[in-house]
Amino acid sequence: MPGTATKVIVTGGAGYIGSHTVVELFHAGYEPIIVDNFVNAEKSSIKGIETILGAKVKLYEGDSGNKEFMERVIAQERGISGIIHFAAYKAVGESVNQPLKYYRNNLDSLLTLMELMKEHHIPHIVFSSSCTVYGQPDTLPVTEKSPKKPAESPYGNTKQICEEILEDTVNSGVPIKVIALRYFNPIGAHPSAEIGELPLGVPNNLVPFVTQTAAGIREKLTVFGDDYDTHDGTCLRDYIHVVDLAKAHVSALQYLGSKSEENSYDVFNIGTGQGSTVLDVINTFEEVNNIKLNYSIGARRAGDVEKVYADVSHANVELRWKTELSLADALKDAWKWQLSLKKN
Ligand code: WQD
């Protein structure tokens, strides 16, 4: 329903979490407006989104950190009510080798958007943050009040600094309402297998490496350490289906729209509230997809946190959001998506 729906700019909207969020925004009656420079996304994602929706979506190809470009988008799209800001570089290892690239890109884009929100009276922003701000928590499950730890990488540091930029801007009295969503580990793909994760090169993250190994693209998966203090010795994480994560962004916008005050800053953990180990993921993947995975135990990976999973009660209560999909659902959808890639 172009023209009548509430318009929301989605920076990085062609990316993994962004594309799934665009789908859920549309289903919820919003008009998502994708801004993406395709540095870390494929044009095929737009086609996948439109296939799922059976409708065209608006796309502006460019850098959300480029002020002139974003001025044109805002001038073209009258009455934008909010921004969901995904666009950022997010490879932890790469950020250690190229810190300036990460600080320039991840901070510039947010600073540009904050200036534009002020100048054009755009009231709402939902920011893509990360559980990485907690480092290795002292107690589990981790709540929004758990202390933030010194970042383990420039990538993690950009997330912490961005949260501070947002909070300081709200505290300065600018009439904007802000939510930072601290994601745990997003996995899986849309059940249609029209959109999903498209890691560039060799995947850093566990689940795409699992599916590429199962597909024969990778020879073998190495489990990075089995001498941790967990039930099976492998690291523990909170793996959340990307569709549940996408829906949390819709709930966040609805929450902002319902808030009476004109300026606020809220943080929410977005995870399942359950911990799963690397071997839990492998065993579940094998079971739900009836596949034998080729893996072996190797050395620990530097910088890995031993155990982290979320207390999600704040989002459950305030956002009236909760996960509906399981680890098994996510691993089934991840495999279905991987198989769809082999066909293309
Ligand atoms: C998960 C577990 C690995 C690959 C990172 C970022 C975080 C967020 C999510 C953006 C760990 C183990 C992995 C492999 C393995 N990104 N593993 N073999 O490190 O929890 O979080 O991605 O916001 O900021 O840090 O996710 O998927 O890389 O690893 O054993 O080939 O899987 O050791 O225990 P991580 P991950």
mmCIF file of N, CA and C in Angstrom, residues 179-295:
data_model
loop_
_atom_site.group_PDB
_atom_site.id
_atom_site.type_symbol
_atom_site.label_atom_id
_atom_site.label_comp_id
_atom_site.label_asym_id
_atom_site.label_seq_id
_atom_site.Cartn_x
_atom_site.Cartn_y
_atom_site.Cartn_z
ATOM 1 N N ILE A 179 16.084 2.855 19.984
ATOM 2 C CA ILE A 179 16.233 1.519 20.568
ATOM 3 C C ILE A 179 17.503 0.893 20.005
ATOM 4 N N ALA A 180 18.325 0.337 20.874
ATOM 5 C CA ALA A 180 19.473 -0.468 20.443
ATOM 6 C C ALA A 180 19.107 -1.932 20.723
ATOM 7 N N LEU A 181 19.139 -2.738 19.661
ATOM 8 C CA LEU A 181 18.858 -4.173 19.839
ATOM 9 C C LEU A 181 20.189 -4.914 19.878
ATOM 10 N N ARG A 182 20.486 -5.570 20.981
ATOM 11 C CA ARG A 182 21.728 -6.331 21.121
ATOM 12 C C ARG A 182 21.452 -7.773 20.695
ATOM 13 N N TYR A 183 21.870 -8.071 19.434
ATOM 14 C CA TYR A 183 21.609 -9.410 18.875
ATOM 15 C C TYR A 183 22.544 -10.421 19.516
ATOM 16 N N PHE A 184 22.071 -11.629 19.679
ATOM 17 C CA PHE A 184 22.953 -12.715 20.035
ATOM 18 C C PHE A 184 23.399 -13.351 18.718
ATOM 19 N N ASN A 185 23.237 -14.646 18.520
ATOM 20 C CA ASN A 185 23.798 -15.188 17.270
ATOM 21 C C ASN A 185 22.718 -15.499 16.238
ATOM 22 N N PRO A 186 22.544 -14.645 15.244
ATOM 23 C CA PRO A 186 21.504 -14.882 14.241
ATOM 24 C C PRO A 186 21.894 -16.049 13.333
ATOM 25 N N ILE A 187 20.947 -16.946 13.089
ATOM 26 C CA ILE A 187 21.226 -18.085 12.205
ATOM 27 C C ILE A 187 19.968 -18.416 11.400
ATOM 28 N N GLY A 188 20.126 -19.251 10.376
ATOM 29 C CA GLY A 188 18.962 -19.707 9.618
ATOM 30 C C GLY A 188 18.648 -18.816 8.440
ATOM 31 N N ALA A 189 17.482 -19.028 7.874
ATOM 32 C CA ALA A 189 17.066 -18.308 6.663
ATOM 33 C C ALA A 189 15.539 -18.318 6.590
ATOM 34 N N HIS A 190 15.004 -17.489 5.716
ATOM 35 C CA HIS A 190 13.550 -17.475 5.537
ATOM 36 C C HIS A 190 13.088 -18.851 5.066
ATOM 37 N N PRO A 191 12.005 -19.395 5.613
ATOM 38 C CA PRO A 191 11.565 -20.761 5.240
ATOM 39 C C PRO A 191 11.294 -20.929 3.746
ATOM 40 N N SER A 192 11.083 -19.819 3.027
ATOM 41 C CA SER A 192 10.856 -19.926 1.567
ATOM 42 C C SER A 192 12.152 -20.261 0.824
ATOM 43 N N ALA A 193 13.299 -20.074 1.504
ATOM 44 C CA ALA A 193 14.644 -20.226 0.880
ATOM 45 C C ALA A 193 14.849 -19.220 -0.253
ATOM 46 N N GLU A 194 14.107 -18.132 -0.210
ATOM 47 C CA GLU A 194 14.314 -17.055 -1.208
ATOM 48 C C GLU A 194 15.366 -16.051 -0.751
ATOM 49 N N ILE A 195 15.553 -15.952 0.571
ATOM 50 C CA ILE A 195 16.606 -15.075 1.124
ATOM 51 C C ILE A 195 17.304 -15.833 2.253
ATOM 52 N N GLY A 196 18.560 -15.453 2.498
ATOM 53 C CA GLY A 196 19.335 -16.107 3.559
ATOM 54 C C GLY A 196 20.700 -15.465 3.656
ATOM 55 N N GLU A 197 21.591 -16.160 4.372
ATOM 56 C CA GLU A 197 22.934 -15.612 4.613
ATOM 57 C C GLU A 197 23.811 -15.865 3.377
ATOM 58 N N LEU A 198 24.547 -14.842 2.959
ATOM 59 C CA LEU A 198 25.462 -14.980 1.810
ATOM 60 C C LEU A 198 26.851 -14.534 2.256
ATOM 61 N N PRO A 199 27.533 -15.378 3.055
ATOM 62 C CA PRO A 199 28.851 -14.933 3.542
ATOM 63 C C PRO A 199 29.822 -14.752 2.388
ATOM 64 N N LEU A 200 30.620 -13.686 2.463
ATOM 65 C CA LEU A 200 31.637 -13.444 1.430
ATOM 66 C C LEU A 200 32.844 -14.338 1.733
ATOM 67 N N GLY A 201 33.270 -15.134 0.801
ATOM 68 C CA GLY A 201 34.481 -15.934 1.017
ATOM 69 C C GLY A 201 34.263 -17.039 2.040
ATOM 70 N N VAL A 202 35.327 -17.375 2.771
ATOM 71 C CA VAL A 202 35.236 -18.457 3.765
ATOM 72 C C VAL A 202 34.466 -17.936 4.989
ATOM 73 N N PRO A 203 33.369 -18.611 5.367
ATOM 74 C CA PRO A 203 32.565 -18.085 6.483
ATOM 75 C C PRO A 203 33.352 -18.063 7.791
ATOM 76 N N ASN A 204 33.195 -16.979 8.553
ATOM 77 C CA ASN A 204 33.752 -16.962 9.916
ATOM 78 C C ASN A 204 32.793 -17.650 10.869
ATOM 79 N N ASN A 205 31.467 -17.459 10.580
ATOM 80 C CA ASN A 205 30.473 -17.910 11.545
ATOM 81 C C ASN A 205 30.181 -19.401 11.406
ATOM 82 N N LEU A 206 29.747 -19.977 12.502
ATOM 83 C CA LEU A 206 29.571 -21.433 12.593
ATOM 84 C C LEU A 206 28.570 -21.997 11.598
ATOM 85 N N VAL A 207 27.350 -21.455 11.582
ATOM 86 C CA VAL A 207 26.301 -22.150 10.828
ATOM 87 C C VAL A 207 26.540 -22.124 9.318
ATOM 88 N N PRO A 208 26.949 -21.011 8.716
ATOM 89 C CA PRO A 208 27.255 -21.099 7.279
ATOM 90 C C PRO A 208 28.421 -22.061 6.997
ATOM 91 N N PHE A 209 29.348 -22.184 7.933
ATOM 92 C CA PHE A 209 30.438 -23.135 7.708
ATOM 93 C C PHE A 209 29.902 -24.566 7.759
ATOM 94 N N VAL A 210 28.963 -24.792 8.685
ATOM 95 C CA VAL A 210 28.319 -26.111 8.777
ATOM 96 C C VAL A 210 27.601 -26.451 7.472
ATOM 97 N N THR A 211 26.796 -25.514 6.976
ATOM 98 C CA THR A 211 25.997 -25.831 5.766
ATOM 99 C C THR A 211 26.900 -25.967 4.540
ATOM 100 N N GLN A 212 27.980 -25.172 4.474
ATOM 101 C CA GLN A 212 28.878 -25.290 3.314
ATOM 102 C C GLN A 212 29.671 -26.600 3.377
ATOM 103 N N THR A 213 29.974 -27.065 4.602
ATOM 104 C CA THR A 213 30.654 -28.365 4.741
ATOM 105 C C THR A 213 29.702 -29.480 4.302
ATOM 106 N N ALA A 214 28.463 -29.377 4.765
ATOM 107 C CA ALA A 214 27.461 -30.407 4.394
ATOM 108 C C ALA A 214 27.224 -30.412 2.884
ATOM 109 N N ALA A 215 27.393 -29.237 2.254
ATOM 110 C CA ALA A 215 27.155 -29.128 0.799
ATOM 111 C C ALA A 215 28.399 -29.512 0.002
ATOM 112 N N GLY A 216 29.491 -29.834 0.704
ATOM 113 C CA GLY A 216 30.717 -30.232 0.020
ATOM 114 C C GLY A 216 31.550 -29.066 -0.475
ATOM 115 N N ILE A 217 31.141 -27.855 -0.106
ATOM 116 C CA ILE A 217 31.927 -26.674 -0.513
ATOM 117 C C ILE A 217 33.191 -26.588 0.344
ATOM 118 N N ARG A 218 33.068 -26.938 1.610
ATOM 119 C CA ARG A 218 34.209 -26.989 2.549
ATOM 120 C C ARG A 218 34.478 -28.467 2.844
ATOM 121 N N GLU A 219 35.757 -28.787 2.992
ATOM 122 C CA GLU A 219 36.148 -30.172 3.234
ATOM 123 C C GLU A 219 35.655 -30.648 4.607
ATOM 124 N N LYS A 220 35.956 -29.816 5.607
ATOM 125 C CA LYS A 220 35.650 -30.289 6.975
ATOM 126 C C LYS A 220 35.443 -29.087 7.881
ATOM 127 N N LEU A 221 34.599 -29.241 8.879
ATOM 128 C CA LEU A 221 34.394 -28.195 9.899
ATOM 129 C C LEU A 221 35.331 -28.477 11.058
ATOM 130 N N THR A 222 36.020 -27.459 11.517
ATOM 131 C CA THR A 222 36.830 -27.589 12.737
ATOM 132 C C THR A 222 36.064 -26.975 13.894
ATOM 133 N N VAL A 223 35.908 -27.761 14.949
ATOM 134 C CA VAL A 223 35.277 -27.249 16.171
ATOM 135 C C VAL A 223 36.382 -26.599 16.989
ATOM 136 N N PHE A 224 36.249 -25.303 17.228
ATOM 137 C CA PHE A 224 37.354 -24.563 17.869
ATOM 138 C C PHE A 224 37.362 -24.789 19.382
ATOM 139 N N GLY A 225 37.861 -25.950 19.765
ATOM 140 C CA GLY A 225 38.085 -26.231 21.192
ATOM 141 C C GLY A 225 36.966 -27.024 21.826
ATOM 142 N N ASP A 226 37.370 -28.020 22.630
ATOM 143 C CA ASP A 226 36.339 -28.775 23.391
ATOM 144 C C ASP A 226 36.770 -28.916 24.847
ATOM 145 N N ASP A 227 37.536 -27.909 25.300
ATOM 146 C CA ASP A 227 38.005 -27.960 26.705
ATOM 147 C C ASP A 227 37.475 -26.753 27.489
ATOM 148 N N TYR A 228 36.275 -26.297 27.098
ATOM 149 C CA TYR A 228 35.642 -25.193 27.823
ATOM 150 C C TYR A 228 34.764 -25.747 28.936
ATOM 151 N N ASP A 229 34.391 -24.892 29.861
ATOM 152 C CA ASP A 229 33.584 -25.322 31.008
ATOM 153 C C ASP A 229 32.097 -25.330 30.625
ATOM 154 N N THR A 230 31.739 -26.261 29.710
ATOM 155 C CA THR A 230 30.325 -26.410 29.305
ATOM 156 C C THR A 230 30.001 -27.905 29.329
ATOM 157 N N HIS A 231 28.727 -28.253 29.100
ATOM 158 C CA HIS A 231 28.326 -29.662 29.275
ATOM 159 C C HIS A 231 29.063 -30.590 28.317
ATOM 160 N N ASP A 232 29.550 -30.064 27.194
ATOM 161 C CA ASP A 232 30.294 -30.967 26.293
ATOM 162 C C ASP A 232 31.666 -30.393 25.930
ATOM 163 N N GLY A 233 32.052 -29.332 26.603
ATOM 164 C CA GLY A 233 33.395 -28.776 26.409
ATOM 165 C C GLY A 233 33.497 -27.772 25.278
ATOM 166 N N THR A 234 32.399 -27.624 24.471
ATOM 167 C CA THR A 234 32.482 -26.654 23.361
ATOM 168 C C THR A 234 31.727 -25.375 23.745
ATOM 169 N N CYS A 235 32.109 -24.263 23.067
ATOM 170 C CA CYS A 235 31.571 -22.941 23.442
ATOM 171 C C CYS A 235 30.052 -22.899 23.379
ATOM 172 N N LEU A 236 29.490 -22.073 24.234
ATOM 173 C CA LEU A 236 28.030 -21.945 24.313
ATOM 174 C C LEU A 236 27.587 -20.554 23.853
ATOM 175 N N ARG A 237 26.535 -20.529 22.995
ATOM 176 C CA ARG A 237 25.993 -19.286 22.459
ATOM 177 C C ARG A 237 24.475 -19.309 22.480
ATOM 178 N N ASP A 238 23.867 -18.174 22.144
ATOM 179 C CA ASP A 238 22.401 -18.094 22.076
ATOM 180 C C ASP A 238 22.056 -17.872 20.597
ATOM 181 N N TYR A 239 21.687 -18.984 19.930
ATOM 182 C CA TYR A 239 21.442 -18.915 18.491
ATOM 183 C C TYR A 239 19.966 -18.610 18.245
ATOM 184 N N ILE A 240 19.705 -17.499 17.540
ATOM 185 C CA ILE A 240 18.313 -17.081 17.311
ATOM 186 C C ILE A 240 17.990 -17.117 15.820
ATOM 187 N N HIS A 241 16.810 -17.656 15.487
ATOM 188 C CA HIS A 241 16.378 -17.720 14.081
ATOM 189 C C HIS A 241 16.269 -16.278 13.543
ATOM 190 N N VAL A 242 16.808 -16.063 12.375
ATOM 191 C CA VAL A 242 16.859 -14.694 11.817
ATOM 192 C C VAL A 242 15.452 -14.121 11.600
ATOM 193 N N VAL A 243 14.448 -14.987 11.397
ATOM 194 C CA VAL A 243 13.071 -14.466 11.232
ATOM 195 C C VAL A 243 12.541 -13.931 12.565
ATOM 196 N N ASP A 244 12.843 -14.639 13.665
ATOM 197 C CA ASP A 244 12.454 -14.111 14.986
ATOM 198 C C ASP A 244 13.162 -12.786 15.256
ATOM 199 N N LEU A 245 14.426 -12.717 14.881
ATOM 200 C CA LEU A 245 15.198 -11.481 15.068
ATOM 201 C C LEU A 245 14.590 -10.358 14.235
ATOM 202 N N ALA A 246 14.208 -10.660 13.006
ATOM 203 C CA ALA A 246 13.594 -9.640 12.132
ATOM 204 C C ALA A 246 12.304 -9.103 12.750
ATOM 205 N N LYS A 247 11.508 -10.003 13.303
ATOM 206 C CA LYS A 247 10.226 -9.581 13.914
ATOM 207 C C LYS A 247 10.459 -8.681 15.126
ATOM 208 N N ALA A 248 11.576 -8.865 15.803
ATOM 209 C CA ALA A 248 11.892 -8.007 16.963
ATOM 210 C C ALA A 248 12.043 -6.552 16.520
ATOM 211 N N HIS A 249 12.487 -6.326 15.279
ATOM 212 C CA HIS A 249 12.646 -4.951 14.774
ATOM 213 C C HIS A 249 11.280 -4.299 14.542
ATOM 214 N N VAL A 250 10.313 -5.104 14.096
ATOM 215 C CA VAL A 250 8.953 -4.587 13.911
ATOM 216 C C VAL A 250 8.374 -4.231 15.273
ATOM 217 N N SER A 251 8.554 -5.133 16.241
ATOM 218 C CA SER A 251 8.049 -4.867 17.601
ATOM 219 C C SER A 251 8.702 -3.618 18.183
ATOM 220 N N ALA A 252 9.987 -3.427 17.870
ATOM 221 C CA ALA A 252 10.699 -2.242 18.384
ATOM 222 C C ALA A 252 10.108 -0.969 17.796
ATOM 223 N N LEU A 253 9.822 -0.953 16.504
ATOM 224 C CA LEU A 253 9.214 0.236 15.873
ATOM 225 C C LEU A 253 7.825 0.496 16.434
ATOM 226 N N GLN A 254 7.062 -0.568 16.633
ATOM 227 C CA GLN A 254 5.703 -0.403 17.176
ATOM 228 C C GLN A 254 5.777 0.168 18.588
ATOM 229 N N TYR A 255 6.766 -0.299 19.358
ATOM 230 C CA TYR A 255 6.981 0.201 20.731
ATOM 231 C C TYR A 255 7.314 1.699 20.690
ATOM 232 N N LEU A 256 8.185 2.091 19.772
ATOM 233 C CA LEU A 256 8.560 3.508 19.676
ATOM 234 C C LEU A 256 7.357 4.360 19.273
ATOM 235 N N GLY A 257 6.552 3.806 18.374
ATOM 236 C CA GLY A 257 5.375 4.562 17.914
ATOM 237 C C GLY A 257 4.356 4.756 19.029
ATOM 238 N N SER A 258 4.390 3.850 20.021
ATOM 239 C CA SER A 258 3.380 3.924 21.081
ATOM 240 C C SER A 258 3.859 4.762 22.276
ATOM 241 N N LYS A 259 5.158 5.105 22.303
ATOM 242 C CA LYS A 259 5.706 5.834 23.463
ATOM 243 C C LYS A 259 5.244 7.278 23.418
ATOM 244 N N SER A 260 4.794 7.796 24.559
ATOM 245 C CA SER A 260 4.264 9.171 24.582
ATOM 246 C C SER A 260 5.407 10.193 24.633
ATOM 247 N N GLU A 261 6.481 9.894 25.419
ATOM 248 C CA GLU A 261 7.525 10.898 25.516
ATOM 249 C C GLU A 261 8.189 11.111 24.150
ATOM 250 N N GLU A 262 8.836 12.298 24.001
ATOM 251 C CA GLU A 262 9.366 12.564 22.658
ATOM 252 C C GLU A 262 10.842 12.239 22.524
ATOM 253 N N ASN A 263 11.448 11.851 23.677
ATOM 254 C CA ASN A 263 12.839 11.407 23.497
ATOM 255 C C ASN A 263 13.174 10.334 24.510
ATOM 256 N N SER A 264 13.758 9.251 24.011
ATOM 257 C CA SER A 264 14.016 8.100 24.896
ATOM 258 C C SER A 264 15.130 7.242 24.294
ATOM 259 N N TYR A 265 15.793 6.476 25.186
ATOM 260 C CA TYR A 265 16.829 5.538 24.751
ATOM 261 C C TYR A 265 16.600 4.220 25.485
ATOM 262 N N ASP A 266 16.378 3.147 24.719
ATOM 263 C CA ASP A 266 16.150 1.819 25.333
ATOM 264 C C ASP A 266 17.069 0.793 24.688
ATOM 265 N N VAL A 267 17.486 -0.177 25.494
ATOM 266 C CA VAL A 267 18.337 -1.269 24.998
ATOM 267 C C VAL A 267 17.622 -2.593 25.274
ATOM 268 N N PHE A 268 17.657 -3.499 24.298
ATOM 269 C CA PHE A 268 17.028 -4.815 24.486
ATOM 270 C C PHE A 268 17.954 -5.927 23.998
ATOM 271 N N ASN A 269 18.078 -6.981 24.798
ATOM 272 C CA ASN A 269 18.737 -8.217 24.341
ATOM 273 C C ASN A 269 17.760 -8.960 23.436
ATOM 274 N N ILE A 270 18.249 -9.376 22.272
ATOM 275 C CA ILE A 270 17.396 -10.156 21.378
ATOM 276 C C ILE A 270 18.067 -11.506 21.110
ATOM 277 N N GLY A 271 17.589 -12.493 21.826
ATOM 278 C CA GLY A 271 18.096 -13.856 21.719
ATOM 279 C C GLY A 271 16.949 -14.794 22.069
ATOM 280 N N THR A 272 17.274 -16.067 22.275
ATOM 281 C CA THR A 272 16.213 -17.026 22.631
ATOM 282 C C THR A 272 16.093 -17.193 24.136
ATOM 283 N N GLY A 273 17.184 -16.838 24.851
ATOM 284 C CA GLY A 273 17.209 -17.096 26.302
ATOM 285 C C GLY A 273 17.727 -18.498 26.607
ATOM 286 N N GLN A 274 18.062 -19.253 25.514
ATOM 287 C CA GLN A 274 18.601 -20.617 25.702
ATOM 288 C C GLN A 274 20.036 -20.656 25.189
ATOM 289 N N GLY A 275 20.874 -21.424 25.871
ATOM 290 C CA GLY A 275 22.248 -21.598 25.392
ATOM 291 C C GLY A 275 22.377 -22.917 24.646
ATOM 292 N N SER A 276 23.166 -22.901 23.561
ATOM 293 C CA SER A 276 23.479 -24.139 22.820
ATOM 294 C C SER A 276 24.971 -24.155 22.536
ATOM 295 N N THR A 277 25.558 -25.357 22.628
ATOM 296 C CA THR A 277 26.995 -25.460 22.355
ATOM 297 C C THR A 277 27.230 -25.733 20.869
ATOM 298 N N VAL A 278 28.479 -25.672 20.474
ATOM 299 C CA VAL A 278 28.822 -25.958 19.070
ATOM 300 C C VAL A 278 28.384 -27.384 18.730
ATOM 301 N N LEU A 279 28.647 -28.334 19.649
ATOM 302 C CA LEU A 279 28.246 -29.722 19.368
ATOM 303 C C LEU A 279 26.726 -29.879 19.375
ATOM 304 N N ASP A 280 26.025 -29.086 20.184
ATOM 305 C CA ASP A 280 24.551 -29.094 20.124
ATOM 306 C C ASP A 280 24.099 -28.710 18.717
ATOM 307 N N VAL A 281 24.733 -27.669 18.169
ATOM 308 C CA VAL A 281 24.362 -27.203 16.821
ATOM 309 C C VAL A 281 24.648 -28.308 15.798
ATOM 310 N N ILE A 282 25.827 -28.894 15.878
ATOM 311 C CA ILE A 282 26.202 -29.946 14.915
ATOM 312 C C ILE A 282 25.252 -31.138 15.022
ATOM 313 N N ASN A 283 25.004 -31.596 16.248
ATOM 314 C CA ASN A 283 24.130 -32.767 16.440
ATOM 315 C C ASN A 283 22.707 -32.474 15.969
ATOM 316 N N THR A 284 22.211 -31.276 16.259
ATOM 317 C CA THR A 284 20.853 -30.915 15.832
ATOM 318 C C THR A 284 20.795 -30.822 14.313
ATOM 319 N N PHE A 285 21.831 -30.212 13.719
ATOM 320 C CA PHE A 285 21.867 -30.086 12.258
ATOM 321 C C PHE A 285 21.809 -31.471 11.613
ATOM 322 N N GLU A 286 22.641 -32.404 12.128
ATOM 323 C CA GLU A 286 22.695 -33.772 11.566
ATOM 324 C C GLU A 286 21.330 -34.439 11.698
ATOM 325 N N GLU A 287 20.732 -34.258 12.855
ATOM 326 C CA GLU A 287 19.456 -34.949 13.138
ATOM 327 C C GLU A 287 18.309 -34.416 12.271
ATOM 328 N N VAL A 288 18.133 -33.096 12.244
ATOM 329 C CA VAL A 288 16.956 -32.548 11.527
ATOM 330 C C VAL A 288 17.106 -32.658 10.016
ATOM 331 N N ASN A 289 18.351 -32.731 9.554
ATOM 332 C CA ASN A 289 18.562 -32.796 8.091
ATOM 333 C C ASN A 289 19.025 -34.177 7.632
ATOM 334 N N ASN A 290 19.127 -35.097 8.610
ATOM 335 C CA ASN A 290 19.519 -36.474 8.292
ATOM 336 C C ASN A 290 20.825 -36.524 7.497
ATOM 337 N N ILE A 291 21.815 -35.785 8.027
ATOM 338 C CA ILE A 291 23.105 -35.651 7.332
ATOM 339 C C ILE A 291 24.217 -35.983 8.323
ATOM 340 N N LYS A 292 25.281 -36.583 7.852
ATOM 341 C CA LYS A 292 26.465 -36.812 8.682
ATOM 342 C C LYS A 292 27.459 -35.705 8.332
ATOM 343 N N LEU A 293 27.860 -34.923 9.313
ATOM 344 C CA LEU A 293 28.748 -33.791 9.043
ATOM 345 C C LEU A 293 30.198 -34.207 9.290
ATOM 346 N N ASN A 294 31.081 -33.820 8.397
ATOM 347 C CA ASN A 294 32.512 -34.101 8.570
ATOM 348 C C ASN A 294 33.156 -32.996 9.416
ATOM 349 N N TYR A 295 33.472 -33.333 10.662
ATOM 350 C CA TYR A 295 34.097 -32.320 11.530
ATOM 351 C C TYR A 295 35.114 -32.980 12.443
#
